[in-house]
CSV table of C-alpha atoms in Angstrom, one decimal:
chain,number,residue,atom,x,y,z
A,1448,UNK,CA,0.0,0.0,0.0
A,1449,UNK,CA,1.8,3.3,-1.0
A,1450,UNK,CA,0.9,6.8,0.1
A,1451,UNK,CA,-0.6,9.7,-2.0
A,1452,UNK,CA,2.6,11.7,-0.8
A,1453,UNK,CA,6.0,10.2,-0.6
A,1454,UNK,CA,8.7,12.0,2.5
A,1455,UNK,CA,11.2,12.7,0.0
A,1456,UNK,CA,9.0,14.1,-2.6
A,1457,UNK,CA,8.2,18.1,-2.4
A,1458,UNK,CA,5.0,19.4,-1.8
A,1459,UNK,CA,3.7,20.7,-5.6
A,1460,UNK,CA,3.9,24.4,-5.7
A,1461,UNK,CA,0.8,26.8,-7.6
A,1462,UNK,CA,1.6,28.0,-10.5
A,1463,UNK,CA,0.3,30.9,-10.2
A,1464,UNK,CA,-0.1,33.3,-7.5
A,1465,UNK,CA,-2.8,32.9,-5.0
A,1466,UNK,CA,-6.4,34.5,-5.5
A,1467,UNK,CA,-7.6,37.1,-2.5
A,1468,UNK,CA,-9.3,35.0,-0.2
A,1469,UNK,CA,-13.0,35.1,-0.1
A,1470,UNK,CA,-15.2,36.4,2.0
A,1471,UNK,CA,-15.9,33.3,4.7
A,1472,UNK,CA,-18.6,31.1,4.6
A,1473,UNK,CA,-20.3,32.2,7.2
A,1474,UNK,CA,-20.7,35.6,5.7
A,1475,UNK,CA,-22.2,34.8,2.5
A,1476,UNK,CA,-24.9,33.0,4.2
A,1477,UNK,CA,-25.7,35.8,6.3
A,1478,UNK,CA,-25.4,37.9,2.8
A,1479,UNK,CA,-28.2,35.7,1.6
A,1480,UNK,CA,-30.6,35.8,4.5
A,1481,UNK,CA,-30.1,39.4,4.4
A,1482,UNK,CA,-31.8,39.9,1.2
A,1483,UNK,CA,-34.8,37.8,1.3
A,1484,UNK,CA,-37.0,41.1,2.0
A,1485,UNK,CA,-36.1,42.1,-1.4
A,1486,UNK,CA,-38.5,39.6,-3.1
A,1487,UNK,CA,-41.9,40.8,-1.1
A,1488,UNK,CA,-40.8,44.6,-1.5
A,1489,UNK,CA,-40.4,44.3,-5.3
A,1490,UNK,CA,-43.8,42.6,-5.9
A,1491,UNK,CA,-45.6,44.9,-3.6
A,1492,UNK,CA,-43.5,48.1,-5.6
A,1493,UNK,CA,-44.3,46.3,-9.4
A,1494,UNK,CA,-48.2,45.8,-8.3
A,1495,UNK,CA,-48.3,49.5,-7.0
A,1496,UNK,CA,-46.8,51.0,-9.8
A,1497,UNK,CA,-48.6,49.3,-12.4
A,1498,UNK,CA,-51.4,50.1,-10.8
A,1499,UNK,CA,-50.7,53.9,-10.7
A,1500,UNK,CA,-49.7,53.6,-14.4
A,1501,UNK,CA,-53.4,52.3,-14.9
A,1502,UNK,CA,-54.4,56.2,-15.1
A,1503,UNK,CA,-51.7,56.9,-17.6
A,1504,UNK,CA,-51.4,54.4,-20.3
A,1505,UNK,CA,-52.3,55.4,-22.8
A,1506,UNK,CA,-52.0,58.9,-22.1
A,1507,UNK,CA,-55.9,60.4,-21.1
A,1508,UNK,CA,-57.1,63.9,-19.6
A,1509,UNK,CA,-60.0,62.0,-18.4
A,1510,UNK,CA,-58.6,59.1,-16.4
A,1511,UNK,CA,-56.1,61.0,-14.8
A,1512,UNK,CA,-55.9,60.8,-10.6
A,1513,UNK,CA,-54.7,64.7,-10.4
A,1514,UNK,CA,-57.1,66.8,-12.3
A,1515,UNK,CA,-54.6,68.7,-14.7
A,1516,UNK,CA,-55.2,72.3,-14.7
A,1517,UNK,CA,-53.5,72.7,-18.5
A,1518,UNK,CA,-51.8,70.8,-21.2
A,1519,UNK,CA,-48.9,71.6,-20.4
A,1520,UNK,CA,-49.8,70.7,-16.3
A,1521,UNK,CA,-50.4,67.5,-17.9
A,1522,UNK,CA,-47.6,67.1,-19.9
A,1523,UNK,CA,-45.2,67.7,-17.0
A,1524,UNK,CA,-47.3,65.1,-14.9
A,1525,UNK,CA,-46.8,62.5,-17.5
A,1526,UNK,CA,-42.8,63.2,-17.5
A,1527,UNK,CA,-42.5,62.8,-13.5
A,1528,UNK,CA,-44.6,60.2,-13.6
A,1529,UNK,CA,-42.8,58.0,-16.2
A,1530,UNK,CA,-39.6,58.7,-15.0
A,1531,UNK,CA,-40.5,57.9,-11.7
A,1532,UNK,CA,-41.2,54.5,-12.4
A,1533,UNK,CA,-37.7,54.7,-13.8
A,1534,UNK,CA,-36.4,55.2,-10.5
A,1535,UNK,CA,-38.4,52.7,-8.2
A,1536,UNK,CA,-37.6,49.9,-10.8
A,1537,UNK,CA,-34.2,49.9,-11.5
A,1538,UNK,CA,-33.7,51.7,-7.6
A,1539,UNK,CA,-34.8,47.5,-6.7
A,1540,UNK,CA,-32.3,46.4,-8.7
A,1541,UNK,CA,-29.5,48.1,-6.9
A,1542,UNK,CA,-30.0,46.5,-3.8
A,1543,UNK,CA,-29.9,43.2,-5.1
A,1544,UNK,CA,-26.4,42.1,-3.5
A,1545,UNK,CA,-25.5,39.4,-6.0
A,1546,UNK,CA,-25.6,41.7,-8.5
A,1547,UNK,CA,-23.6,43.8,-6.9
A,1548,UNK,CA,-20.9,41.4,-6.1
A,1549,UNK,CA,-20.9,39.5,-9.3
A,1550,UNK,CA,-21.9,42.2,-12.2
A,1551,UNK,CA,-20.8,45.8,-10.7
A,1552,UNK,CA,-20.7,46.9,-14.1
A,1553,UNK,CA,-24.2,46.5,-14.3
A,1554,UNK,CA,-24.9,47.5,-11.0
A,1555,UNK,CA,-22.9,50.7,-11.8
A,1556,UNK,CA,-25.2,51.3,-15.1
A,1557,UNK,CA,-28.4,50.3,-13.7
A,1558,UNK,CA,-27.4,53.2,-10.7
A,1559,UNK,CA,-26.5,56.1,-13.9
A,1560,UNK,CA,-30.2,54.8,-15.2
A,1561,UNK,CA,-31.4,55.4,-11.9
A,1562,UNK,CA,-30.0,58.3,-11.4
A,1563,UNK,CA,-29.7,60.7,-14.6
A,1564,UNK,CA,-32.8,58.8,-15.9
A,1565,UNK,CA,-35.2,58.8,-13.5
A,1566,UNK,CA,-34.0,60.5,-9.9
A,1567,UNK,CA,-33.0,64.1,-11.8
A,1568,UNK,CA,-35.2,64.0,-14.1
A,1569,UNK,CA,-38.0,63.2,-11.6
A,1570,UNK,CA,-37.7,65.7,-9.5
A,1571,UNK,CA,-36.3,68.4,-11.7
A,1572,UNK,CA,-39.8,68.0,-13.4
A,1573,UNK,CA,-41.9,67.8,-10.4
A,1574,UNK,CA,-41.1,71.2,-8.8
A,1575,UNK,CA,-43.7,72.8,-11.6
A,1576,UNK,CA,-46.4,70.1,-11.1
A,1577,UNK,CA,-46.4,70.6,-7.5
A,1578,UNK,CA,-46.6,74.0,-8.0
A,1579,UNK,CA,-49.9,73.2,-10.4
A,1580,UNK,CA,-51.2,70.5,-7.5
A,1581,UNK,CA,-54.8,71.4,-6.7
A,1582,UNK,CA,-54.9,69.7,-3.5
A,1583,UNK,CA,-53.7,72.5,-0.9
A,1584,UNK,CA,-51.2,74.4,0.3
A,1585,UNK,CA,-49.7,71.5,2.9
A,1586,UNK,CA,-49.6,68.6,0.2
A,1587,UNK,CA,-48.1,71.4,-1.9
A,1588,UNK,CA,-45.0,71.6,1.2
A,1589,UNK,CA,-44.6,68.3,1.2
A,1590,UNK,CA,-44.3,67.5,-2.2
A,1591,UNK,CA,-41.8,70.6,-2.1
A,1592,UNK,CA,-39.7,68.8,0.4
A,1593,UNK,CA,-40.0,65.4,-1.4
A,1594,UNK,CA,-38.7,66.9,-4.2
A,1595,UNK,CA,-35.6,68.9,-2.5
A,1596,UNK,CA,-34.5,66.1,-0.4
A,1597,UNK,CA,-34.4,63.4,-3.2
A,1598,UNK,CA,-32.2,65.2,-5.1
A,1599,UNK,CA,-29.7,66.4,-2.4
A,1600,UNK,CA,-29.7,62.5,-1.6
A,1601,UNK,CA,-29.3,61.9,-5.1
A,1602,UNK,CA,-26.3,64.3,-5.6
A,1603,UNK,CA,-24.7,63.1,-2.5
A,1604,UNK,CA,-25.2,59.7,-3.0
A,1605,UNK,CA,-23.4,60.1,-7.0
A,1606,UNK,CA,-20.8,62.1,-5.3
A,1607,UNK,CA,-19.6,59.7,-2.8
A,1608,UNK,CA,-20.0,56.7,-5.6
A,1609,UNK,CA,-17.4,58.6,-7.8
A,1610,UNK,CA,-15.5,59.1,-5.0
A,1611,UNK,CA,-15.1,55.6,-4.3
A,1612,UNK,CA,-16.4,56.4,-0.7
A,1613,UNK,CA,-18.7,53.1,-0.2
A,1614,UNK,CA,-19.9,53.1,2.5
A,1615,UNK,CA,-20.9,56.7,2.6
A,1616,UNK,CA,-22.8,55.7,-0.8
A,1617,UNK,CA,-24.5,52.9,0.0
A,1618,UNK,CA,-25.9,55.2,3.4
A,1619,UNK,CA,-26.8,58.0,0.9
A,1620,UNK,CA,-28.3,55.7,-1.3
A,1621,UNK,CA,-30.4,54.1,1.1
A,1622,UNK,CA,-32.1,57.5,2.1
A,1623,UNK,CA,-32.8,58.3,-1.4
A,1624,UNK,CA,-34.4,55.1,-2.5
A,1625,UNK,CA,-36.3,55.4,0.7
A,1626,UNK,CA,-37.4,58.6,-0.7
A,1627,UNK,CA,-38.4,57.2,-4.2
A,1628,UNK,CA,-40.5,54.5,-2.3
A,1629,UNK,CA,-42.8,57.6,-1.0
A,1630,UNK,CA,-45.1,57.1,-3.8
A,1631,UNK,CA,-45.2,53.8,-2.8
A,1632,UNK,CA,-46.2,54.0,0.8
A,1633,UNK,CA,-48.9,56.7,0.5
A,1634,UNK,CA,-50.3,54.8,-1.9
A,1635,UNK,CA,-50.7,52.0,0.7
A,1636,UNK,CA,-51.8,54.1,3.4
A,1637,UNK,CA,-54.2,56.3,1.5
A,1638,UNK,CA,-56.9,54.2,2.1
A,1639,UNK,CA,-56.8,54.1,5.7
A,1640,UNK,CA,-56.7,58.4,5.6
A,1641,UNK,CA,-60.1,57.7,2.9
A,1642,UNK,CA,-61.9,55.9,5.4
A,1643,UNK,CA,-61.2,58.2,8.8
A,1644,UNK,CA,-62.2,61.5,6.5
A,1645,UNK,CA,-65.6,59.6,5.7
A,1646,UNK,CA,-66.4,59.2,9.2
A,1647,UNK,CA,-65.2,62.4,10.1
A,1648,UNK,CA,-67.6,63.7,6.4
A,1649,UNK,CA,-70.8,63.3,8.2
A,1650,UNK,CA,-69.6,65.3,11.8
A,1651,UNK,CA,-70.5,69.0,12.0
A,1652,UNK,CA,-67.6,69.5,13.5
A,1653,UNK,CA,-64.6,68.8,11.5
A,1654,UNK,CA,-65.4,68.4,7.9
A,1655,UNK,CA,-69.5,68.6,8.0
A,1656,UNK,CA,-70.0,67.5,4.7
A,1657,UNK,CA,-66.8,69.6,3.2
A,1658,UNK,CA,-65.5,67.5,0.8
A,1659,UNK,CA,-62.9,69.3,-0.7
A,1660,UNK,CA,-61.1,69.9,2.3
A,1661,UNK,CA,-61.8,66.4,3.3
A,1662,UNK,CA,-59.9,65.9,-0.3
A,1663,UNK,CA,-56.8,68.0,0.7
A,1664,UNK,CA,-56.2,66.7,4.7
A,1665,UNK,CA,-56.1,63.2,2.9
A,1666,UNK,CA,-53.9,64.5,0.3
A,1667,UNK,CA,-51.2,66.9,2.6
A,1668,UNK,CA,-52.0,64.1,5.3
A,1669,UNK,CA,-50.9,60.8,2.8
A,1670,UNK,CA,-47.7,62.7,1.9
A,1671,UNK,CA,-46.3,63.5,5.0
A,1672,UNK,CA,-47.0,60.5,6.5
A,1673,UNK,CA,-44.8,58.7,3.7
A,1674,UNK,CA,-42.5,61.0,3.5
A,1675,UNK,CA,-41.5,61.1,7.8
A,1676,UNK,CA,-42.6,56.7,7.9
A,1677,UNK,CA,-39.6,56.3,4.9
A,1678,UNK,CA,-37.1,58.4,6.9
A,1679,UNK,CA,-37.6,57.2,9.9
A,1680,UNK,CA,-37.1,53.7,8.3
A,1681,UNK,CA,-34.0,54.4,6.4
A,1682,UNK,CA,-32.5,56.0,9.5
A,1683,UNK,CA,-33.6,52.7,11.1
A,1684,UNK,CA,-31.9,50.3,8.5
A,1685,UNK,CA,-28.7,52.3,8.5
A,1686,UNK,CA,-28.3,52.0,12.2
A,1687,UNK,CA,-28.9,48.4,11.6
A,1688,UNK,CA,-26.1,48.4,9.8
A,1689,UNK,CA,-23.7,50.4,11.4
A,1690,UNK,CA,-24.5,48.5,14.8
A,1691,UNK,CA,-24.0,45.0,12.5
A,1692,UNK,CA,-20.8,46.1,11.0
A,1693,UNK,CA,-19.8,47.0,15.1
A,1694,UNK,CA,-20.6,43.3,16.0
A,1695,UNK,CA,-18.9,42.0,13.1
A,1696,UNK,CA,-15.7,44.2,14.2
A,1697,UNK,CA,-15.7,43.1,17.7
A,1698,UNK,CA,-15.9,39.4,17.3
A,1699,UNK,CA,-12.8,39.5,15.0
A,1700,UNK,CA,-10.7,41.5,17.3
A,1701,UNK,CA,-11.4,39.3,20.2
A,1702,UNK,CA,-10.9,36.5,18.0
């Protein structure tokens, strides 16, 4: 019986010089458990979106959800809103980690698309409709601040990418997605503002029958709501993170 290795023979020697070593095993299981919640989110975003679109395509005066005060009001709608979509589709499609890790050069495109083709453009176009919005003064505001914030996210989130400052990207990035997915989350929690302003419709003291103001609290209400419930949950996730990372840092040094 002979062995696979003899004593006197030398150990064979790569050829070639060793690869970096890989992240550990342990990791990219965790990696992978991280990102079921991606799956749910992207259904509920494509059903929500397609069912805004509904209004939209094809192009109608008469099915649209904000009554358009001009052509030209309803022009500009139709821009933010198609680019929009741009942005919460491919915005998914960033966080995806495997395609981070193994494609970066798509992730890298699919975050210009994002960016320069539906972020900018988005916003950029939606300071003049919300200037035309005919539901108040307050959803008017917070449309305003929408708008402002997404693209200072957006900048500083580009910035740091070309800066090769990760980690500062990926936070930035997080906040403006979390922005993007407004339109999302008021659309999901419009219906629970619907119902509270009809029971509130028929008592003399807050609306007594005044729909139209009825209209607008639901409207300013819907959009700040969103807008403070996406924050707060981006704030949330990147302290996740950072508090993760912490753990990760302090079992390795003790190790």
């Amino acid at each position: 019986m002979t062995s696979a290795t003899h004593p006197d023979t030398p150990a064979a020697t790569p050829t070639g010089p060793p690869g970096p070593p890989g992240p550990p095993a342990s990791r990219l299981r965790s990696r992978r458990r991280g990102a079921w919640w991606l799956i749910p989110m992207a259904a509920v975003i494509v059903l929500v979106t397609a069912q805004a679109l509904s209004a939209y395509v094809p192009p109608d005066l008469h099915t649209s959800r904000v009554p358009p005060r001009s052509q030209l009001h309803y022009a500009l709608l139709l821009a933010h809103i198609a680019t929009a979509t741009v942005a919460v589709l491919t915005g998914v499609a960033q966080f995806w980690p495997w395609l981070r890790r193994r494609h970066p050069a798509a992730h890298r495109w699919t975050g210009r698309a994002y960016f320069f083709a539906g972020v900018f453009p988005s916003a950029l176009v939606g300071l003049p409709v919300v200037y035309f919005a005919p539901t108040g003064m307050s959803n008017e505001l917070a449309l305003a601040v929408l708008d402002i914030l997404w693209i200072i996210t957006g900048i500083a989130g580009y910035r740091t990418a070309r800066q090769r400052r990760y980690a500062d990207h990926r936070v930035w990035m997080i906040r403006n997605f979390a922005l993007t997915l407004v339109a999302i989350t008021s659309r999901l929690i419009q219906p629970l503002l619907e119902h509270l302003a009809a029971v509130q419709l028929s008592d003399p003291v807050s609306y007594a029958g005044d729909q139209l103001t009825a209209a607008h609290d639901i409207a300013s209400g819907t959009a700040w709501m969103a807008l403070v419930l996406n924050l707060i949950a981006a704030e949330y996730v990147i302290q996740r993170g950072r508090k993760g990372k912490g753990k990760g840092k302090a079992r390795r040094l003790a190790a």
